[in-house]
Amino acid sequence: MIEHEEEENLTPLGDLALQITALPRETNGFGDIYGGWLVSQMDLAGTAMASKVAGGRVSTVAIDRMAFLVPVAVGAQLSFYTQTLQVGRSSIQMLVEVWSDDPLSSEQRKVTEAVFVFVAIDGSGRTRPVPPRRG
């Protein structure tokens, strides 16, 4: 499914949660941005939005369906979009998409997406219910 989504989905889904510029310190020996660094930024964006839904602290418990579609070059402006897919008793499934604005071509391309699963936790790190959504 992900392989074909870049052709079908030409605009980001969800809300802008984070924007960051890819810097040289985040590259591998070939000059491309490390995938692990990108995943950590996705987790930050997803956590920020999931904590709003949960009304407090959340913890990442799973990442599902991830594929890197294109490499990320140094200097690319990365935009992280999130969309809540499902809210359970204590869990939140959040789609996180990453889009790149190439500074040389001004082209916007989808880099990757993944479904992150977060769980609402209390101050002691124990699972707690997600409060009901307001109006």
XYZ file of N, CA, C and O in Angstrom:
540
model
N 0.821 -1.188 0.000
C 0.000 0.000 0.000
C 0.868 1.258 0.000
O 0.621 2.168 -0.753
N 1.903 1.319 0.788
C 2.721 2.518 0.894
C 3.399 2.848 -0.430
O 3.501 4.000 -0.805
N 3.825 1.829 -1.184
C 4.532 2.082 -2.431
C 3.718 2.920 -3.399
O 4.253 3.702 -4.148
N 2.392 2.753 -3.391
C 1.544 3.453 -4.339
C 0.985 4.752 -3.783
O 0.494 5.571 -4.533
N 1.077 4.951 -2.486
C 0.485 6.136 -1.887
C 1.151 7.417 -2.343
O 0.508 8.440 -2.425
N 2.456 7.389 -2.651
C 3.111 8.617 -3.071
C 2.500 9.137 -4.364
O 2.446 10.338 -4.587
N 2.000 8.250 -5.213
C 1.367 8.677 -6.453
C -0.052 9.175 -6.198
O -0.503 10.126 -6.803
N -0.763 8.518 -5.283
C -2.155 8.857 -5.019
C -2.285 10.064 -4.093
O -3.173 10.873 -4.245
N -1.409 10.161 -3.090
C -1.514 11.187 -2.071
C -0.482 12.272 -2.352
O 0.660 12.180 -1.930
N -0.889 13.332 -3.039
C 0.037 14.371 -3.439
C 0.094 15.526 -2.448
O 0.851 16.463 -2.637
N -0.728 15.455 -1.408
C -0.701 16.473 -0.365
C -0.661 15.792 0.995
O -1.191 14.693 1.165
N -0.048 16.447 1.964
C 0.051 15.854 3.304
C -1.317 15.669 3.952
O -2.235 16.458 3.736
N -1.423 14.621 4.779
C -2.629 14.366 5.555
C -2.398 14.824 6.990
O -1.321 14.622 7.540
N -3.418 15.410 7.588
C -3.345 15.763 9.000
C -2.839 17.166 9.250
O -2.858 18.032 8.380
N -2.374 17.361 10.497
C -1.949 18.669 10.967
C -0.427 18.750 11.032
O 0.229 17.787 11.419
N 0.103 19.914 10.704
C 1.541 20.132 10.806
C 1.933 20.118 12.281
O 1.399 20.872 13.089
N 2.845 19.224 12.647
C 3.256 19.077 14.037
C 4.694 19.527 14.277
O 5.047 19.886 15.396
N 5.537 19.521 13.234
C 6.951 19.839 13.404
C 7.545 20.184 12.048
O 7.184 19.575 11.039
N 8.455 21.164 12.036
C 9.252 21.459 10.850
C 10.702 21.598 11.293
O 10.982 22.202 12.325
N 11.594 21.026 10.502
C 13.015 21.056 10.850
C 13.831 20.963 9.557
O 13.384 20.369 8.575
N 15.007 21.555 9.572
C 15.907 21.475 8.427
C 16.906 20.345 8.652
O 17.480 20.229 9.736
N 17.091 19.508 7.649
C 18.053 18.402 7.720
C 19.467 18.980 7.638
O 19.819 19.645 6.668
N 20.267 18.718 8.674
C 21.610 19.289 8.784
C 22.700 18.257 8.496
O 22.464 17.050 8.633
N 23.908 18.704 8.137
C 25.000 17.776 7.811
C 25.340 16.796 8.934
O 25.747 15.667 8.671
N 25.180 17.184 10.180
C 25.537 16.289 11.294
C 24.649 15.049 11.370
O 24.956 14.110 12.092
N 23.537 15.029 10.635
C 22.600 13.905 10.653
C 22.775 12.966 9.470
O 21.902 12.178 9.155
N 23.936 13.052 8.779
C 24.116 12.263 7.554
C 24.984 11.032 7.755
O 25.799 10.960 8.662
N 24.806 10.094 6.826
C 25.675 8.919 6.760
C 26.849 9.239 5.823
O 26.981 10.373 5.344
N 27.673 8.262 5.541
C 28.847 8.458 4.704
C 28.538 8.832 3.263
O 29.416 9.298 2.545
N 27.309 8.634 2.833
C 26.913 8.967 1.464
C 26.266 10.344 1.371
O 25.854 10.771 0.301
N 26.141 11.017 2.510
C 25.556 12.360 2.505
C 24.049 12.382 2.626
O 23.441 13.444 2.505
N 23.428 11.236 2.870
C 21.980 11.181 3.066
C 21.670 11.198 4.560
O 22.465 10.740 5.378
N 20.508 11.689 4.901
C 20.082 11.755 6.296
C 19.810 10.340 6.809
O 19.190 9.531 6.128
N 20.287 10.056 8.022
C 20.055 8.747 8.655
C 18.561 8.499 8.844
O 17.823 9.373 9.315
N 18.131 7.288 8.516
C 16.739 6.895 8.731
C 16.364 6.911 10.198
O 15.259 7.308 10.566
N 17.270 6.496 11.062
C 16.994 6.475 12.501
C 16.747 7.866 13.060
O 15.898 8.060 13.925
N 17.492 8.850 12.564
C 17.259 10.231 12.993
C 15.868 10.687 12.569
O 15.140 11.306 13.345
N 15.489 10.323 11.347
C 14.169 10.694 10.836
C 13.067 10.057 11.684
O 12.085 10.714 12.028
N 13.237 8.786 12.051
C 12.253 8.103 12.898
C 12.132 8.810 14.249
O 11.024 8.989 14.771
N 13.251 9.241 14.822
C 13.182 9.917 16.124
C 12.432 11.243 16.016
O 11.679 11.607 16.928
N 12.585 11.949 14.909
C 11.837 13.199 14.713
C 10.344 12.908 14.530
O 9.491 13.665 15.009
N 10.033 11.817 13.847
C 8.634 11.405 13.691
C 8.009 11.100 15.049
O 6.858 11.452 15.322
N 8.793 10.442 15.906
C 8.318 10.114 17.247
C 8.052 11.388 18.047
O 7.050 11.478 18.760
N 8.924 12.390 17.913
C 8.700 13.670 18.594
C 7.404 14.330 18.126
O 6.604 14.810 18.937
N 7.201 14.356 16.813
C 5.983 14.969 16.264
C 4.737 14.206 16.711
O 3.741 14.812 17.129
N 4.790 12.882 16.630
C 3.647 12.070 17.043
C 3.358 12.196 18.522
O 2.193 12.296 18.936
N 4.404 12.219 19.342
C 4.233 12.363 20.783
C 3.575 13.689 21.135
O 2.689 13.742 21.992
N 3.994 14.760 20.463
C 3.415 16.081 20.734
C 1.913 16.078 20.489
O 1.135 16.599 21.306
N 1.492 15.467 19.397
C 0.062 15.460 19.072
C -0.706 14.436 19.908
O -1.825 14.700 20.350
N -0.120 13.276 20.153
C -0.792 12.249 20.955
C -0.989 12.729 22.392
O -2.009 12.427 23.022
N -0.034 13.496 22.914
C -0.181 13.997 24.284
C -1.329 14.994 24.391
O -1.976 15.091 25.439
N -1.605 15.709 23.305
C -2.778 16.602 23.293
C -4.066 15.785 23.342
O -4.987 16.113 24.073
N -4.114 14.730 22.537
C -5.293 13.857 22.529
C -5.470 13.194 23.889
O -6.582 13.087 24.414
N -4.359 12.758 24.484
C -4.398 12.030 25.759
C -4.556 12.953 26.959
O -4.810 12.487 28.063
N -4.377 14.251 26.754
C -4.458 15.176 27.870
C -3.325 14.989 28.863
O -3.511 15.156 30.059
N -2.152 14.618 28.368
C -1.010 14.421 29.245
C 0.032 13.506 28.648
O 0.110 13.316 27.433
N 0.787 12.894 29.524
C 1.944 12.079 29.153
C 1.536 10.837 28.353
O 0.552 10.184 28.662
N 2.354 10.527 27.336
C 2.171 9.310 26.535
C 3.519 8.629 26.344
O 4.569 9.251 26.511
N 3.459 7.363 25.986
C 4.660 6.601 25.683
C 4.462 5.881 24.358
O 3.379 5.352 24.085
N 5.494 5.854 23.532
C 5.441 5.127 22.267
C 5.554 3.636 22.557
O 6.473 3.218 23.252
N 4.614 2.838 22.017
C 4.657 1.395 22.249
C 4.852 0.593 20.970
O 5.248 -0.570 21.026
N 4.605 1.204 19.801
C 4.779 0.469 18.542
C 4.881 1.449 17.378
O 4.355 2.553 17.434
N 5.571 0.989 16.349
C 5.625 1.695 15.068
C 5.303 0.653 14.010
O 5.908 -0.411 13.979
N 4.358 0.971 13.142
C 3.885 -0.003 12.164
C 3.918 0.600 10.769
O 3.776 1.810 10.602
N 4.093 -0.256 9.769
C 3.984 0.106 8.358
C 4.871 1.260 7.940
O 4.404 2.283 7.486
N 6.156 1.101 8.012
C 7.057 2.178 7.620
C 7.863 1.788 6.393
O 8.353 0.671 6.297
N 7.980 2.727 5.460
C 8.823 2.540 4.280
C 9.384 3.900 3.893
O 8.669 4.900 3.910
N 10.671 3.938 3.572
C 11.290 5.175 3.108
C 11.143 5.222 1.593
O 11.548 4.302 0.889
N 10.557 6.304 1.106
C 10.254 6.417 -0.318
C 11.367 7.089 -1.108
O 11.621 6.720 -2.249
N 11.995 8.101 -0.525
C 13.078 8.835 -1.185
C 14.116 9.227 -0.141
O 13.784 9.411 1.031
N 15.393 9.363 -0.548
C 16.392 9.838 0.409
C 16.171 11.313 0.735
O 15.577 12.052 -0.045
N 16.669 11.734 1.885
C 16.562 13.130 2.315
C 17.941 13.762 2.209
O 18.916 13.248 2.763
N 18.021 14.873 1.513
C 19.288 15.573 1.309
C 19.511 16.616 2.399
O 18.558 17.134 2.990
N 20.761 16.919 2.652
C 21.113 17.993 3.579
C 20.482 19.292 3.079
O 20.487 19.578 1.881
N 19.916 20.046 3.988
C 19.291 21.321 3.640
C 17.809 21.225 3.351
O 17.132 22.246 3.249
N 17.300 19.999 3.227
C 15.868 19.845 2.963
C 15.062 20.312 4.170
O 15.425 20.051 5.307
N 13.994 21.035 3.900
C 13.071 21.453 4.953
C 12.054 20.329 5.117
O 11.322 20.008 4.188
N 12.041 19.691 6.297
C 11.152 18.561 6.547
C 9.936 19.008 7.335
O 10.064 19.734 8.326
N 8.771 18.576 6.892
C 7.517 18.878 7.566
C 6.883 17.566 8.003
O 6.763 16.634 7.205
N 6.480 17.505 9.267
C 5.919 16.302 9.870
C 4.439 16.554 10.147
O 4.099 17.460 10.912
N 3.597 15.754 9.517
C 2.147 15.891 9.664
C 1.604 14.698 10.431
O 2.057 13.564 10.224
N 0.635 14.945 11.297
C 0.049 13.863 12.087
C -1.459 13.853 11.927
O -2.087 14.899 11.763
N -2.001 12.658 11.982
C -3.453 12.478 11.910
C -3.822 11.348 12.859
O -3.265 10.250 12.778
N -4.755 11.624 13.782
C -5.219 10.600 14.709
C -6.091 9.611 13.938
O -7.060 10.002 13.299
N -5.713 8.336 13.983
C -6.461 7.296 13.277
C -7.487 6.620 14.175
O -8.596 6.324 13.744
N -7.086 6.364 15.434
C -7.984 5.644 16.333
C -7.590 5.951 17.775
O -6.412 6.032 18.100
N -8.604 6.105 18.615
C -8.380 6.293 20.043
C -9.086 5.162 20.772
O -10.291 4.966 20.598
N -8.331 4.405 21.546
C -8.890 3.327 22.350
C -9.047 3.766 23.796
O -9.010 4.960 24.099
N -9.186 2.817 24.689
C -9.336 3.144 26.107
C -8.108 3.902 26.625
O -8.236 4.924 27.275
N -6.913 3.403 26.299
C -5.685 4.059 26.751
C -4.693 4.282 25.611
O -3.632 4.855 25.831
N -5.028 3.854 24.407
C -4.086 3.945 23.290
C -4.550 4.924 22.217
O -5.743 5.212 22.089
N -3.573 5.404 21.468
C -3.829 6.339 20.369
C -2.988 5.889 19.185
O -1.772 5.742 19.306
N -3.648 5.647 18.051
C -2.924 5.343 16.812
C -2.827 6.630 16.009
O -3.842 7.279 15.735
N -1.598 6.977 15.639
C -1.340 8.245 14.978
C -0.548 8.011 13.695
O 0.524 7.407 13.731
N -1.084 8.480 12.567
C -0.344 8.453 11.309
C 0.612 9.639 11.319
O 0.204 10.771 11.610
N 1.880 9.387 11.038
C 2.873 10.459 10.927
C 3.462 10.393 9.523
O 4.009 9.363 9.119
N 3.314 11.482 8.777
C 3.882 11.591 7.435
C 5.006 12.615 7.456
O 4.921 13.622 8.158
N 6.045 12.355 6.654
C 7.146 13.312 6.516
C 7.214 13.748 5.063
O 7.242 12.910 4.154
N 7.241 15.042 4.867
C 7.353 15.639 3.545
C 8.603 16.500 3.498
O 8.957 17.140 4.480
N 9.259 16.519 2.352
C 10.490 17.269 2.166
C 10.284 18.345 1.111
O 9.746 18.078 0.036
N 10.716 19.557 1.450
C 10.765 20.642 0.472
C 12.217 20.778 0.063
O 13.055 21.203 0.865
N 12.538 20.389 -1.156
C 13.904 20.458 -1.654
C 14.274 21.922 -1.899
O 13.605 22.613 -2.674
N 15.338 22.415 -1.256
C 15.683 23.840 -1.397
C 16.143 24.224 -2.799
O 16.042 25.378 -3.181
N 16.630 23.271 -3.578
C 17.122 23.590 -4.924
C 16.011 23.578 -5.966
O 15.991 24.401 -6.867
N 15.066 22.631 -5.842
C 14.031 22.507 -6.866
C 12.675 23.046 -6.431
O 11.771 23.159 -7.246
N 12.519 23.356 -5.139
C 11.238 23.793 -4.565
C 10.158 22.731 -4.708
O 8.970 23.022 -4.645
N 10.582 21.484 -4.925
C 9.642 20.373 -5.076
C 9.310 19.798 -3.696
O 10.190 19.606 -2.861
N 8.013 19.521 -3.467
C 7.589 18.875 -2.231
C 7.352 17.395 -2.518
O 6.626 17.049 -3.438
N 8.022 16.537 -1.704
C 7.894 15.095 -1.906
C 7.638 14.410 -0.571
O 8.184 14.815 0.454
N 6.855 13.355 -0.635
C 6.632 12.552 0.559
C 7.842 11.655 0.764
O 8.267 10.950 -0.146
N 8.409 11.688 1.978
C 9.601 10.931 2.305
C 9.245 9.578 2.909
O 9.777 8.544 2.530
N 8.334 9.581 3.870
C 7.943 8.358 4.560
C 6.668 8.593 5.338
O 6.210 9.739 5.473
N 6.109 7.521 5.844
C 4.984 7.584 6.761
C 5.033 6.336 7.626
O 5.654 5.335 7.249
N 4.402 6.429 8.776
C 4.289 5.275 9.659
C 3.124 5.509 10.599
O 2.722 6.646 10.847
N 2.591 4.413 11.117
C 1.571 4.487 12.149
C 2.272 4.247 13.487
O 2.901 3.206 13.684
N 2.197 5.236 14.355
C 2.756 5.141 15.702
C 1.614 4.838 16.664
O 0.522 5.393 16.524
N 1.869 3.972 17.615
C 0.892 3.676 18.657
C 1.452 4.192 19.974
O 2.582 3.851 20.354
N 0.668 5.034 20.613
C 1.037 5.609 21.908
C 0.064 5.119 22.953
O -1.079 4.792 22.648
N 0.515 5.088 24.203
C -0.342 4.725 25.307
C -0.281 5.874 26.318
O 0.797 6.439 26.566
N -1.438 6.263 26.837
C -1.492 7.301 27.865
C -0.991 6.714 29.176
O -1.370 5.601 29.546
N -0.101 7.461 29.848
C 0.430 6.972 31.123
C 0.321 8.069 32.181
O 0.281 9.260 31.871
N 0.288 7.640 33.434
C 0.221 8.591 34.539
C 1.633 8.941 35.010
O 2.632 8.507 34.415
N 1.723 9.704 36.077
C 3.009 10.149 36.601
C 3.915 9.031 37.060
O 5.131 9.197 37.145
N 3.342 7.867 37.337
C 4.128 6.705 37.769
C 4.494 5.786 36.614
O 5.076 4.727 36.822
N 4.088 6.179 35.399
C 4.394 5.358 34.225
C 3.407 4.233 33.987
O 3.654 3.359 33.160
N 2.275 4.248 34.686
C 1.247 3.217 34.494
C 0.205 3.694 33.480
O -0.100 4.890 33.406
N -0.331 2.748 32.763
C -1.366 3.048 31.776
C -2.561 3.717 32.449
O -2.963 3.328 33.537
N -3.111 4.708 31.752
C -4.316 5.390 32.242
C -5.270 5.578 31.078
O -4.862 5.543 29.913
N -6.546 5.785 31.369
C -7.507 6.001 30.272
C -7.291 7.355 29.587
O -6.880 8.321 30.215
N -7.584 7.372 28.288
C -7.600 8.626 27.540
C -8.929 9.320 27.878
O -9.980 8.672 27.804
N -8.893 10.603 28.260
C -10.166 11.271 28.580
C -11.050 11.390 27.350
O -10.541 11.422 26.213
N -12.374 11.443 27.560
C -13.282 11.597 26.414
C -12.987 12.891 25.654
O -12.574 13.883 26.251
N -13.206 12.836 24.361
C -12.989 14.025 23.527
C -14.024 15.092 23.858
O -15.188 14.795 24.058
N -13.542 16.329 23.834
C -14.453 17.457 24.074
C -15.041 17.919 22.760
O -14.362 17.960 21.753
N -16.311 18.273 22.817
C -17.140 18.819 21.785
C -16.702 18.816 20.436
O -16.999 19.125 19.453
